[in-house]
Amino acid sequence: MKRLKYFLIATFFIASLSSCKKFLNVDPPSDLSGNNFWQTLKDVENFTNGNYELFRQATTRTNMQAPAGNAEYPYLPFAGELRGGMVKENTELGWGRGYIADLANNNIRRFVDFNYAGNNWRNIFNHVRFTQWDRYYRVIAAANIAVDRIGGVPDPDMTSELKANYIGEAVFIRNLAYFFMVRQFGDVAYYTEPYFAKPLKRMPMVDVLKNCIADMKAYYKGMAWTYDDPFYVGIRGMRGAGIALMMEMNLWLAGFDLPNSQQYYNEVIALANEAITENNGAYELLPIERYIEIFKGRSKENLFGIPQNRNYGERFGWSDFFDQVKYDPLNPNTASIPYMSYTADFMRALYPEGEADQRLQLWFNPATAYSANRTFQMKKFLVTSDPNSIDFNDRNDATQCIYRYPDIFLMQAEAYAALGNDASAKQAANIIRDRAKASPLTQTGEELKEQIFLERAREFIGEGHYWFDCVRSRRIIDLTYRYCYHTTVENFRAGAWTWPIHRDALINNPEMTLNNYWEQ
């Protein structure tokens, strides 16, 4: 019933979009701004849950009412993982999954425009949605209204502590939406005013991220470390998620505002220390053997994610990574045929043969992990809603993780290594290595930096981080790094790492520009 309630709220959000002048191809939900709505704690709770549903639609399904096989939007699997260049299509299956090679080779214009192998894949996932940012601006517009209105709710049950928490959640979700847009498009239009409807220019991404961090700094300490109701743990904004977001935005700034990188790395370290030492037991690293609990979601390791729980009618369909590497232990001869695999060289770089690492043992079939063909089996996200079901596609029930507690340690390790503090970097990274029952890192200098980068790739494989890590660390212009798509410094600066922006963004906005790299 909870899931149905949130779905209806989100539907009401979308149905309430006004018809004011468009400038970002989105209209703010102004019908929910009147005094007849913002009266009670329940109003605020409903609005907040509705905005999480908008974020869910922005990153998974474009239309929650669409049939399961229609209008999918696999943003994190495609934009964050397959684009990294370390995957390959299992072409011997003859299923026309050419989008895998196009993403891996940065053929983004072809990916958006092409109808692969004559199959109408647009009925399965929506290519064009990767070029549109209106879904994120819906989240932002709603969050701006929430920040403006929550403080004035007269309900006596709305204590100052609750108001601070709800405002903190709204600020978190709007800045997460901005961060997702920056990672996808680079410069974006930025605003925080409610009911805003004026044309805006795109703001330089460095300035957007600085604004987002300042915004988070002003409100994140009002967010709860966790929730008494386990239903909300890891799927509603918590302070640890806010800290992880600020840490990652600082790492992006360190990669794009090089003269000031040291201050950003120091900020990452300080934020990590806060999350680790002040969470009062709210977060912990679960034993690696309990990985199914982690990817089921709502555990003490989950900081923020998008839930998939069939008991509440939630389903990602094609929008999750699992579908690309599906593995069915109940039908090993007929259904264990992944559309893609990681390259053998990449798998050996992550999990060297003969070296202990429980992630290899638990998340993959070790016998086929380096096969790079149809025998490749990845079990990491095989979270079953009904282990007795014979319908393989109806058994996957994994949450889409955005931030997990290991993020805190590995981003801190990266910052320490960048500042030359190898001892502290190894200490932080080896916490995650120890959990995986892997040997500790012993390298120094550039070799240590490389291993910490690969440690993030090991821990978060399939979770949609890899391409973005390659971009912000500039590995896509470093020819000595073998396991990603490479481009020239000139093309990198021109935006080869971004996505095209749909031309609808120009409607009624003379201030708007597109990503010229993709307009050539």
Short mmCIF file of C-alpha atoms in Angstrom, two decimals:
data_model
loop_
_atom_site.label_atom_id
_atom_site.label_comp_id
_atom_site.label_asym_id
_atom_site.label_seq_id
_atom_site.Cartn_x
_atom_site.Cartn_y
_atom_site.Cartn_z
CA MET A 1 0.00 0.00 0.00
CA LYS A 2 2.86 2.39 0.76
CA ARG A 3 4.25 1.99 -2.75
CA LEU A 4 0.82 2.60 -4.28
CA LYS A 5 0.38 5.74 -2.21
CA TYR A 6 3.70 7.16 -3.41
CA PHE A 7 2.87 6.29 -7.00
CA LEU A 8 -0.42 8.17 -6.79
CA ILE A 9 1.34 11.18 -5.27
CA ALA A 10 3.86 11.24 -8.11
CA THR A 11 1.05 10.94 -10.63
CA PHE A 12 -0.66 13.91 -8.98
CA PHE A 13 2.61 15.86 -9.24
CA ILE A 14 2.85 15.31 -12.97
CA ALA A 15 -0.83 15.94 -13.58
CA SER A 16 -0.47 19.25 -11.73
CA LEU A 17 2.22 20.71 -13.97
CA SER A 18 1.16 24.19 -15.01
CA SER A 19 1.28 25.64 -18.51
CA CYS A 20 3.55 28.62 -17.84
CA LYS A 21 6.29 29.59 -20.26
CA LYS A 22 8.90 26.91 -20.77
CA PHE A 23 12.60 27.68 -20.56
CA LEU A 24 14.05 24.32 -19.53
CA ASN A 25 11.43 22.15 -21.20
CA VAL A 26 9.71 21.75 -17.85
CA ASP A 27 6.96 23.45 -15.88
CA PRO A 28 7.07 23.66 -12.08
CA PRO A 29 4.25 21.92 -10.18
CA SER A 30 2.82 25.24 -9.02
CA ASP A 31 -0.67 23.86 -8.38
CA LEU A 32 0.75 22.31 -5.20
CA SER A 33 2.03 25.63 -3.89
CA GLY A 34 -1.15 27.14 -2.51
CA ASN A 35 -2.08 27.58 1.11
CA ASN A 36 -4.72 24.88 0.76
CA PHE A 37 -1.96 22.28 0.50
CA TRP A 38 0.91 23.26 2.82
CA GLN A 39 -1.00 22.89 6.08
CA THR A 40 -0.05 19.61 7.75
CA LEU A 41 2.79 17.22 8.42
CA LYS A 42 1.00 14.78 6.12
CA ASP A 43 1.10 17.34 3.29
CA VAL A 44 4.86 17.66 3.67
CA GLU A 45 5.36 13.90 3.88
CA ASN A 46 3.27 13.31 0.76
CA PHE A 47 5.07 16.02 -1.20
CA THR A 48 8.47 14.67 -0.13
CA ASN A 49 7.65 11.11 -1.11
CA GLY A 50 6.26 12.36 -4.41
CA ASN A 51 9.54 14.08 -5.21
CA TYR A 52 11.47 10.87 -4.63
CA GLU A 53 9.12 9.28 -7.14
CA LEU A 54 9.96 12.04 -9.62
CA PHE A 55 13.65 11.28 -9.10
CA ARG A 56 12.95 7.61 -9.62
CA GLN A 57 11.28 8.38 -12.93
CA ALA A 58 14.17 10.66 -13.88
CA THR A 59 16.66 7.82 -13.56
CA THR A 60 14.77 4.60 -14.34
CA ARG A 61 11.33 4.48 -15.96
CA THR A 62 10.16 7.50 -17.95
CA ASN A 63 6.55 6.63 -17.27
CA MET A 64 5.62 4.54 -14.26
CA GLN A 65 2.28 3.74 -15.89
CA ALA A 66 3.88 2.43 -19.07
CA PRO A 67 3.85 -1.31 -19.75
CA ALA A 68 6.88 -3.19 -18.49
CA GLY A 69 8.34 -3.43 -21.98
CA ASN A 70 7.94 0.21 -22.90
CA ALA A 71 9.61 3.56 -22.16
CA GLU A 72 12.50 2.20 -20.09
CA TYR A 73 15.36 4.53 -19.19
CA PRO A 74 18.49 2.63 -18.08
CA TYR A 75 20.43 5.78 -17.19
CA LEU A 76 22.93 4.43 -14.64
CA PRO A 77 23.66 1.12 -16.40
CA PHE A 78 24.18 2.77 -19.78
CA ALA A 79 25.56 6.22 -18.96
CA GLY A 80 27.58 5.20 -15.90
CA GLU A 81 28.75 1.70 -16.72
CA LEU A 82 28.52 0.56 -20.35
CA ARG A 83 30.01 3.82 -21.59
CA GLY A 84 33.20 3.05 -19.67
CA GLY A 85 34.64 1.08 -22.59
CA MET A 86 35.43 -2.12 -20.65
CA VAL A 87 32.42 -4.13 -21.84
CA LYS A 88 31.71 -6.14 -24.98
CA GLU A 89 28.59 -7.48 -26.64
CA ASN A 90 28.18 -11.22 -26.86
CA THR A 91 27.70 -11.01 -30.61
CA GLU A 92 27.43 -14.76 -31.13
CA LEU A 93 23.92 -14.59 -29.72
CA GLY A 94 22.79 -12.60 -32.77
CA TRP A 95 20.47 -10.37 -30.75
CA GLY A 96 21.49 -7.03 -32.24
CA ARG A 97 22.72 -5.36 -29.05
CA GLY A 98 24.95 -2.96 -30.96
CA TYR A 99 24.25 -0.21 -28.44
CA ILE A 100 26.79 -1.92 -26.14
CA ALA A 101 29.66 -1.33 -28.57
CA ASP A 102 28.44 2.18 -29.40
CA LEU A 103 28.39 3.18 -25.75
CA ALA A 104 31.78 1.57 -25.12
CA ASN A 105 33.28 3.45 -28.09
CA ASN A 106 31.59 6.78 -27.35
CA ASN A 107 29.45 6.63 -30.49
CA ILE A 108 26.79 8.57 -28.64
CA ARG A 109 25.14 10.22 -31.62
CA ARG A 110 24.67 6.83 -33.25
CA PHE A 111 23.31 5.43 -29.98
CA VAL A 112 20.71 8.17 -29.84
CA ASP A 113 19.71 7.98 -33.51
CA PHE A 114 20.19 4.37 -34.59
CA ASN A 115 17.61 1.56 -34.78
CA TYR A 116 19.80 -1.42 -33.96
CA ALA A 117 19.68 -4.42 -36.27
CA GLY A 118 16.21 -3.48 -37.45
CA ASN A 119 14.82 -4.20 -34.01
CA ASN A 120 12.64 -1.54 -32.47
CA TRP A 121 14.63 -1.16 -29.27
CA ARG A 122 12.94 2.20 -28.69
CA ASN A 123 9.95 0.21 -27.47
CA ILE A 124 12.23 -1.25 -24.80
CA PHE A 125 14.33 1.74 -23.82
CA ASN A 126 14.06 5.33 -24.89
CA HIS A 127 17.28 6.49 -26.60
CA VAL A 128 16.21 10.12 -26.87
CA ARG A 129 15.60 10.45 -23.14
CA PHE A 130 19.37 10.38 -22.66
CA THR A 131 19.52 13.82 -24.30
CA GLN A 132 16.68 15.42 -22.30
CA TRP A 133 17.05 17.09 -18.94
CA ASP A 134 13.44 18.08 -18.22
CA ARG A 135 12.94 15.13 -15.88
CA TYR A 136 15.66 16.48 -13.58
CA TYR A 137 14.21 19.98 -13.63
CA ARG A 138 10.88 18.57 -12.48
CA VAL A 139 12.66 17.24 -9.40
CA ILE A 140 14.40 20.58 -8.89
CA ALA A 141 11.22 22.63 -9.36
CA ALA A 142 9.40 20.53 -6.78
CA ALA A 143 12.33 20.67 -4.34
CA ASN A 144 12.51 24.45 -4.66
CA ILE A 145 8.85 24.71 -3.70
CA ALA A 146 9.39 22.39 -0.73
CA VAL A 147 12.31 24.45 0.59
CA ASP A 148 10.22 27.59 0.24
CA ARG A 149 7.06 26.22 1.88
CA ILE A 150 8.02 23.76 4.60
CA GLY A 151 9.16 26.37 7.11
CA GLY A 152 5.72 27.99 7.10
CA VAL A 153 3.61 24.85 7.67
CA PRO A 154 1.43 25.68 10.71
CA ASP A 155 0.83 22.10 11.94
CA PRO A 156 2.07 21.90 15.59
CA ASP A 157 3.33 18.37 14.84
CA MET A 158 5.85 19.96 12.47
CA THR A 159 8.58 20.56 15.01
CA SER A 160 11.62 22.62 14.12
CA GLU A 161 13.61 19.37 13.98
CA LEU A 162 11.19 17.83 11.49
CA LYS A 163 11.17 20.98 9.38
CA ALA A 164 14.97 20.96 9.24
CA ASN A 165 14.96 17.31 8.22
CA TYR A 166 12.39 17.74 5.45
CA ILE A 167 14.12 20.85 4.12
CA GLY A 168 17.43 18.97 4.22
CA GLU A 169 15.88 16.16 2.18
CA ALA A 170 14.55 18.62 -0.40
CA VAL A 171 17.94 20.31 -0.69
CA PHE A 172 19.62 16.91 -1.02
CA ILE A 173 17.37 15.71 -3.83
CA ARG A 174 17.66 18.97 -5.82
CA ASN A 175 21.46 18.90 -5.57
CA LEU A 176 21.58 15.24 -6.47
CA ALA A 177 19.53 16.10 -9.57
CA TYR A 178 21.94 18.93 -10.43
CA PHE A 179 24.90 16.62 -9.93
CA PHE A 180 23.43 13.97 -12.19
CA MET A 181 22.91 16.62 -14.87
CA VAL A 182 26.45 17.98 -14.54
CA ARG A 183 27.89 14.48 -14.94
CA GLN A 184 25.76 14.01 -18.05
CA PHE A 185 25.74 17.42 -19.75
CA GLY A 186 28.50 19.54 -18.17
CA ASP A 187 27.26 23.14 -17.88
CA VAL A 188 23.59 23.44 -16.92
CA ALA A 189 21.13 26.19 -16.04
CA TYR A 190 21.00 26.65 -12.26
CA TYR A 191 18.33 28.14 -10.05
CA THR A 192 16.85 27.52 -6.59
CA GLU A 193 13.93 29.98 -6.55
CA PRO A 194 10.41 28.52 -6.44
CA TYR A 195 8.03 29.07 -9.39
CA PHE A 196 10.91 30.31 -11.55
CA ALA A 197 10.02 30.83 -15.24
CA LYS A 198 12.64 33.11 -16.80
CA PRO A 199 15.12 32.18 -19.53
CA LEU A 200 18.53 31.20 -18.16
CA LYS A 201 21.95 30.62 -19.58
CA ARG A 202 23.89 27.49 -18.80
CA MET A 203 26.18 28.10 -15.83
CA PRO A 204 29.75 26.71 -15.91
CA MET A 205 29.70 23.33 -14.23
CA VAL A 206 32.38 24.29 -11.71
CA ASP A 207 30.16 27.14 -10.50
CA VAL A 208 27.12 24.86 -10.41
CA LEU A 209 28.95 22.38 -8.20
CA LYS A 210 30.24 25.12 -5.91
CA ASN A 211 26.68 26.42 -5.54
CA CYS A 212 25.42 22.92 -4.83
CA ILE A 213 28.00 22.34 -2.12
CA ALA A 214 27.22 25.68 -0.49
CA ASP A 215 23.52 24.81 -0.63
CA MET A 216 24.15 21.43 0.99
CA LYS A 217 26.40 22.96 3.65
CA ALA A 218 23.60 25.26 4.72
CA TYR A 219 21.09 22.45 5.30
CA TYR A 220 22.59 18.97 5.49
CA LYS A 221 23.05 18.92 9.27
CA GLY A 222 19.29 19.12 9.61
CA MET A 223 19.04 15.69 7.96
CA ALA A 224 18.70 12.65 10.19
CA TRP A 225 21.58 10.18 10.29
CA THR A 226 18.98 7.43 9.85
CA TYR A 227 15.29 6.67 10.38
CA ASP A 228 13.47 4.70 13.06
CA ASP A 229 11.22 3.23 10.36
CA PRO A 230 13.38 0.70 8.44
CA PHE A 231 11.23 1.30 5.36
CA TYR A 232 12.91 4.68 4.84
CA VAL A 233 16.50 3.64 5.61
CA GLY A 234 18.69 4.09 2.56
CA ILE A 235 15.90 5.24 0.23
CA ARG A 236 15.14 8.63 1.79
CA GLY A 237 17.79 11.29 2.16
CA MET A 238 19.97 10.75 5.23
CA ARG A 239 22.92 12.82 6.42
CA GLY A 240 25.39 10.18 5.27
CA ALA A 241 24.01 10.42 1.74
CA GLY A 242 24.30 14.20 1.86
CA ILE A 243 27.93 13.88 2.94
CA ALA A 244 28.67 11.34 0.20
CA LEU A 245 27.14 13.68 -2.38
CA MET A 246 29.28 16.59 -1.20
CA MET A 247 32.37 14.37 -1.23
CA GLU A 248 31.79 13.29 -4.81
CA MET A 249 31.05 16.85 -5.96
CA ASN A 250 34.35 17.93 -4.38
CA LEU A 251 36.17 15.17 -6.26
CA TRP A 252 34.61 16.41 -9.50
CA LEU A 253 35.77 19.92 -8.69
CA ALA A 254 39.27 18.59 -7.99
CA GLY A 255 39.28 17.12 -11.49
CA PHE A 256 37.95 20.21 -13.27
CA ASP A 257 39.26 23.08 -11.13
CA LEU A 258 42.84 21.89 -10.94
CA PRO A 259 44.44 25.00 -9.37
CA ASN A 260 42.22 24.53 -6.30
CA SER A 261 42.29 20.74 -6.13
CA GLN A 262 44.07 20.58 -2.77
CA GLN A 263 41.27 22.38 -0.95
CA TYR A 264 38.70 20.03 -2.48
CA TYR A 265 40.66 16.95 -1.40
CA ASN A 266 40.97 18.31 2.13
CA GLU A 267 37.22 18.86 2.20
CA VAL A 268 36.62 15.25 1.10
CA ILE A 269 38.78 13.99 3.96
CA ALA A 270 37.02 16.18 6.54
CA LEU A 271 33.56 15.13 5.34
CA ALA A 272 34.53 11.45 5.46
CA ASN A 273 35.77 11.81 9.03
CA GLU A 274 32.45 13.38 9.97
CA ALA A 275 30.46 10.54 8.42
CA ILE A 276 32.61 7.87 10.04
CA THR A 277 33.00 9.31 13.54
CA GLU A 278 29.65 11.02 14.10
CA ASN A 279 27.04 8.62 12.69
CA ASN A 280 26.48 6.98 16.11
CA GLY A 281 26.20 3.48 14.69
CA ALA A 282 23.73 4.41 11.94
CA TYR A 283 26.01 2.95 9.26
CA GLU A 284 28.19 -0.11 9.03
CA LEU A 285 29.87 -2.34 6.49
CA LEU A 286 27.97 -5.60 6.37
CA PRO A 287 29.98 -8.83 6.12
CA ILE A 288 30.58 -9.49 2.45
CA GLU A 289 28.71 -12.79 2.72
CA ARG A 290 25.54 -10.75 3.36
CA TYR A 291 25.82 -8.95 0.03
CA ILE A 292 22.26 -9.90 -0.91
CA GLU A 293 21.02 -7.74 2.00
CA ILE A 294 23.13 -4.86 0.70
CA PHE A 295 21.69 -4.98 -2.80
CA LYS A 296 18.22 -5.68 -1.56
CA GLY A 297 18.56 -2.24 0.05
CA ARG A 298 17.49 -0.58 3.29
CA SER A 299 20.45 -2.02 5.21
CA LYS A 300 22.87 -0.12 7.45
CA GLU A 301 25.31 -0.05 4.55
CA ASN A 302 22.88 1.70 2.18
CA LEU A 303 23.14 5.49 2.28
CA PHE A 304 20.81 6.20 -0.63
CA GLY A 305 19.28 4.23 -3.44
CA ILE A 306 16.22 3.74 -5.61
CA PRO A 307 14.25 0.74 -4.35
CA GLN A 308 12.92 -2.11 -6.40
CA ASN A 309 10.50 -4.10 -4.28
CA ARG A 310 7.90 -6.19 -6.03
CA ASN A 311 5.84 -6.36 -2.86
CA TYR A 312 5.10 -2.66 -3.52
CA GLY A 313 4.73 -3.03 -7.28
CA GLU A 314 8.17 -1.57 -8.06
CA ARG A 315 10.02 -2.84 -11.12
CA PHE A 316 12.93 -1.40 -13.07
CA GLY A 317 12.60 -3.69 -16.06
CA TRP A 318 15.27 -2.79 -18.59
CA SER A 319 16.37 0.07 -16.39
CA ASP A 320 18.70 -2.00 -14.20
CA PHE A 321 22.14 -3.39 -14.91
CA PHE A 322 21.11 -6.92 -14.02
CA ASP A 323 19.27 -7.38 -17.29
CA GLN A 324 22.50 -6.97 -19.27
CA VAL A 325 24.33 -9.74 -17.40
CA LYS A 326 21.40 -11.90 -16.30
CA TYR A 327 22.23 -15.20 -14.73
CA ASP A 328 19.63 -17.81 -13.83
CA PRO A 329 20.77 -20.67 -11.57
CA LEU A 330 17.41 -22.41 -12.03
CA ASN A 331 17.86 -22.67 -15.81
CA PRO A 332 21.62 -22.78 -16.37
CA ASN A 333 21.43 -24.25 -19.88
CA THR A 334 18.87 -21.92 -21.39
CA ALA A 335 18.71 -18.63 -19.51
CA SER A 336 22.28 -17.91 -18.40
CA ILE A 337 23.05 -15.97 -21.55
CA PRO A 338 24.17 -12.40 -20.84
CA TYR A 339 23.85 -9.72 -23.48
CA MET A 340 27.33 -8.50 -22.57
CA SER A 341 30.36 -9.26 -20.48
CA TYR A 342 33.30 -7.36 -19.09
CA THR A 343 36.49 -7.80 -21.07
CA ALA A 344 38.88 -10.44 -19.80
CA ASP A 345 41.70 -7.90 -19.35
CA PHE A 346 39.48 -5.65 -17.24
CA MET A 347 38.36 -8.53 -15.03
CA ARG A 348 41.96 -9.60 -14.51
CA ALA A 349 42.92 -6.05 -13.59
CA LEU A 350 40.16 -5.94 -10.98
CA TYR A 351 40.43 -9.47 -9.66
CA PRO A 352 43.86 -10.90 -10.55
CA GLU A 353 43.74 -14.65 -11.04
CA GLY A 354 44.98 -16.56 -8.04
CA GLU A 355 44.49 -13.67 -5.59
CA ALA A 356 41.87 -13.95 -2.87
CA ASP A 357 38.85 -11.65 -3.12
CA GLN A 358 35.44 -12.74 -1.92
CA ARG A 359 33.77 -10.30 -4.32
CA LEU A 360 34.96 -12.43 -7.22
CA GLN A 361 33.77 -15.59 -5.50
CA LEU A 362 30.35 -14.26 -4.49
CA TRP A 363 29.46 -11.81 -7.25
CA PHE A 364 30.58 -13.88 -10.25
CA ASN A 365 31.02 -17.45 -11.36
CA PRO A 366 34.81 -17.60 -10.89
CA ALA A 367 35.11 -20.34 -13.52
CA THR A 368 33.77 -18.04 -16.25
CA ALA A 369 34.66 -14.59 -14.87
CA TYR A 370 37.45 -14.08 -17.42
CA SER A 371 35.65 -15.69 -20.35
CA ALA A 372 34.27 -12.50 -21.96
CA ASN A 373 31.63 -14.53 -23.80
CA ARG A 374 28.19 -16.07 -23.34
CA THR A 375 29.38 -18.11 -20.35
CA PHE A 376 30.09 -14.97 -18.30
CA GLN A 377 27.93 -14.98 -15.17
CA MET A 378 27.51 -12.06 -12.78
CA LYS A 379 25.45 -12.75 -9.65
CA LYS A 380 25.96 -9.50 -7.78
CA PHE A 381 22.43 -8.20 -8.35
CA LEU A 382 20.62 -11.54 -8.33
CA VAL A 383 18.39 -10.53 -5.46
CA THR A 384 15.31 -12.70 -5.48
CA SER A 385 11.86 -11.57 -4.46
CA ASP A 386 10.67 -15.17 -4.64
CA PRO A 387 13.44 -17.81 -4.72
CA ASN A 388 10.87 -20.50 -5.54
CA SER A 389 9.59 -18.78 -8.68
CA ILE A 390 10.29 -20.38 -12.04
CA ASP A 391 9.92 -17.02 -13.79
CA PHE A 392 13.49 -15.70 -13.88
CA ASN A 393 12.61 -12.14 -14.91
CA ASP A 394 10.16 -11.79 -12.02
CA ARG A 395 12.72 -12.70 -9.38
CA ASN A 396 15.19 -9.83 -9.57
CA ASP A 397 14.52 -7.44 -6.69
CA ALA A 398 17.73 -5.42 -6.29
CA THR A 399 17.77 -1.75 -5.28
CA GLN A 400 19.65 0.66 -7.54
CA CYS A 401 22.37 1.83 -5.15
CA ILE A 402 23.46 5.44 -5.51
CA TYR A 403 25.66 5.68 -2.40
CA ARG A 404 26.86 2.97 -0.03
CA TYR A 405 29.01 3.29 3.08
CA PRO A 406 32.13 2.00 1.20
CA ASP A 407 31.90 5.21 -0.88
CA ILE A 408 32.94 7.20 2.18
CA PHE A 409 36.13 5.20 2.73
CA LEU A 410 37.18 4.93 -0.89
CA MET A 411 36.60 8.60 -1.73
CA GLN A 412 38.58 9.50 1.37
CA ALA A 413 41.35 7.12 0.31
CA GLU A 414 41.44 8.79 -3.12
CA ALA A 415 41.76 12.23 -1.54
CA TYR A 416 44.53 11.13 0.83
CA ALA A 417 46.48 9.58 -2.07
CA ALA A 418 46.08 12.74 -4.17
CA LEU A 419 47.61 14.75 -1.31
CA GLY A 420 50.53 12.33 -0.94
CA ASN A 421 49.39 10.83 2.38
CA ASP A 422 49.89 7.23 1.29
CA ALA A 423 49.67 5.74 4.78
CA SER A 424 46.21 7.19 5.45
CA ALA A 425 45.08 6.36 1.92
CA LYS A 426 45.99 2.71 2.37
CA GLN A 427 44.38 2.58 5.79
CA ALA A 428 41.05 3.83 4.40
CA ALA A 429 41.10 1.64 1.29
CA ASN A 430 42.16 -1.46 3.18
CA ILE A 431 39.04 -1.28 5.32
CA ILE A 432 37.13 -2.20 2.18
CA ARG A 433 39.77 -4.72 1.09
CA ASP A 434 39.62 -6.39 4.49
CA ARG A 435 35.83 -6.69 4.27
CA ALA A 436 36.32 -8.46 0.91
CA LYS A 437 38.96 -10.77 2.45
CA ALA A 438 41.48 -9.44 -0.07
CA SER A 439 45.14 -8.70 0.60
CA PRO A 440 45.90 -5.13 1.72
CA LEU A 441 47.18 -2.49 -0.67
CA THR A 442 50.92 -1.91 -0.21
CA GLN A 443 51.74 0.35 -3.17
CA THR A 444 52.82 3.97 -2.97
CA GLY A 445 52.64 7.04 -5.18
CA GLU A 446 51.06 6.71 -8.60
CA GLU A 447 50.68 2.94 -8.27
CA LEU A 448 48.64 3.44 -5.11
CA LYS A 449 46.40 6.00 -6.83
CA GLU A 450 45.81 3.51 -9.61
CA GLN A 451 44.91 0.72 -7.18
CA ILE A 452 42.51 2.93 -5.24
CA PHE A 453 40.79 3.80 -8.51
CA LEU A 454 40.56 0.11 -9.34
CA GLU A 455 39.32 -0.63 -5.84
CA ARG A 456 36.33 1.61 -6.51
CA ALA A 457 35.82 -0.28 -9.78
CA ARG A 458 35.96 -3.61 -7.91
CA GLU A 459 33.59 -2.59 -5.16
CA PHE A 460 31.07 -0.73 -7.31
CA ILE A 461 31.19 -2.82 -10.47
CA GLY A 462 27.82 -2.64 -12.21
CA GLU A 463 26.51 0.16 -9.97
CA GLY A 464 26.97 2.98 -12.49
CA HIS A 465 30.08 4.76 -11.18
CA TYR A 466 32.86 3.63 -13.50
CA TRP A 467 32.51 6.00 -16.47
CA PHE A 468 32.00 9.00 -14.23
CA ASP A 469 35.11 8.07 -12.23
CA CYS A 470 37.07 7.81 -15.49
CA VAL A 471 35.90 11.27 -16.52
CA ARG A 472 36.58 13.17 -13.30
CA SER A 473 39.97 11.46 -12.89
CA ARG A 474 40.78 12.28 -16.53
CA ARG A 475 41.66 8.68 -17.29
CA ILE A 476 39.84 9.06 -20.60
CA ILE A 477 42.74 11.24 -21.78
CA ASP A 478 45.44 9.10 -20.10
CA LEU A 479 46.71 6.56 -22.62
CA THR A 480 48.61 4.70 -19.91
CA TYR A 481 45.29 3.66 -18.41
CA ARG A 482 44.05 0.75 -20.49
CA TYR A 483 40.51 0.08 -19.33
CA CYS A 484 38.33 2.85 -20.72
CA TYR A 485 37.53 4.76 -23.89
CA HIS A 486 40.16 7.41 -24.67
CA THR A 487 39.88 10.80 -26.32
CA THR A 488 42.21 13.74 -26.93
CA VAL A 489 42.69 16.60 -24.51
CA GLU A 490 41.13 18.92 -27.09
CA ASN A 491 38.02 16.76 -27.44
CA PHE A 492 37.79 16.29 -23.70
CA ARG A 493 37.70 20.05 -23.21
CA ALA A 494 35.16 20.35 -26.02
CA GLY A 495 32.80 17.95 -24.22
CA ALA A 496 33.43 14.49 -25.69
CA TRP A 497 32.61 13.05 -22.25
CA THR A 498 29.13 14.65 -22.15
CA TRP A 499 25.86 13.74 -23.86
CA PRO A 500 24.07 15.73 -26.57
CA ILE A 501 21.35 18.07 -25.32
CA HIS A 502 17.98 17.72 -26.99
CA ARG A 503 17.08 20.68 -29.18
CA ASP A 504 13.82 21.12 -27.27
CA ALA A 505 15.95 22.90 -24.67
CA LEU A 506 16.08 25.85 -27.10
CA ILE A 507 12.30 26.30 -27.13
CA ASN A 508 11.32 29.73 -25.77
CA ASN A 509 14.82 30.26 -24.39
CA PRO A 510 17.12 32.51 -26.43
CA GLU A 511 19.76 32.18 -23.70
CA MET A 512 20.17 28.42 -24.11
CA THR A 513 23.00 26.64 -25.94
CA LEU A 514 23.66 23.00 -26.80
CA ASN A 515 26.75 20.83 -26.41
CA ASN A 516 28.55 21.84 -29.58
CA TYR A 517 30.78 18.78 -29.63
CA TRP A 518 27.75 16.68 -30.53
CA GLU A 519 26.34 19.21 -33.02
CA GLN A 520 29.23 18.91 -35.46
#
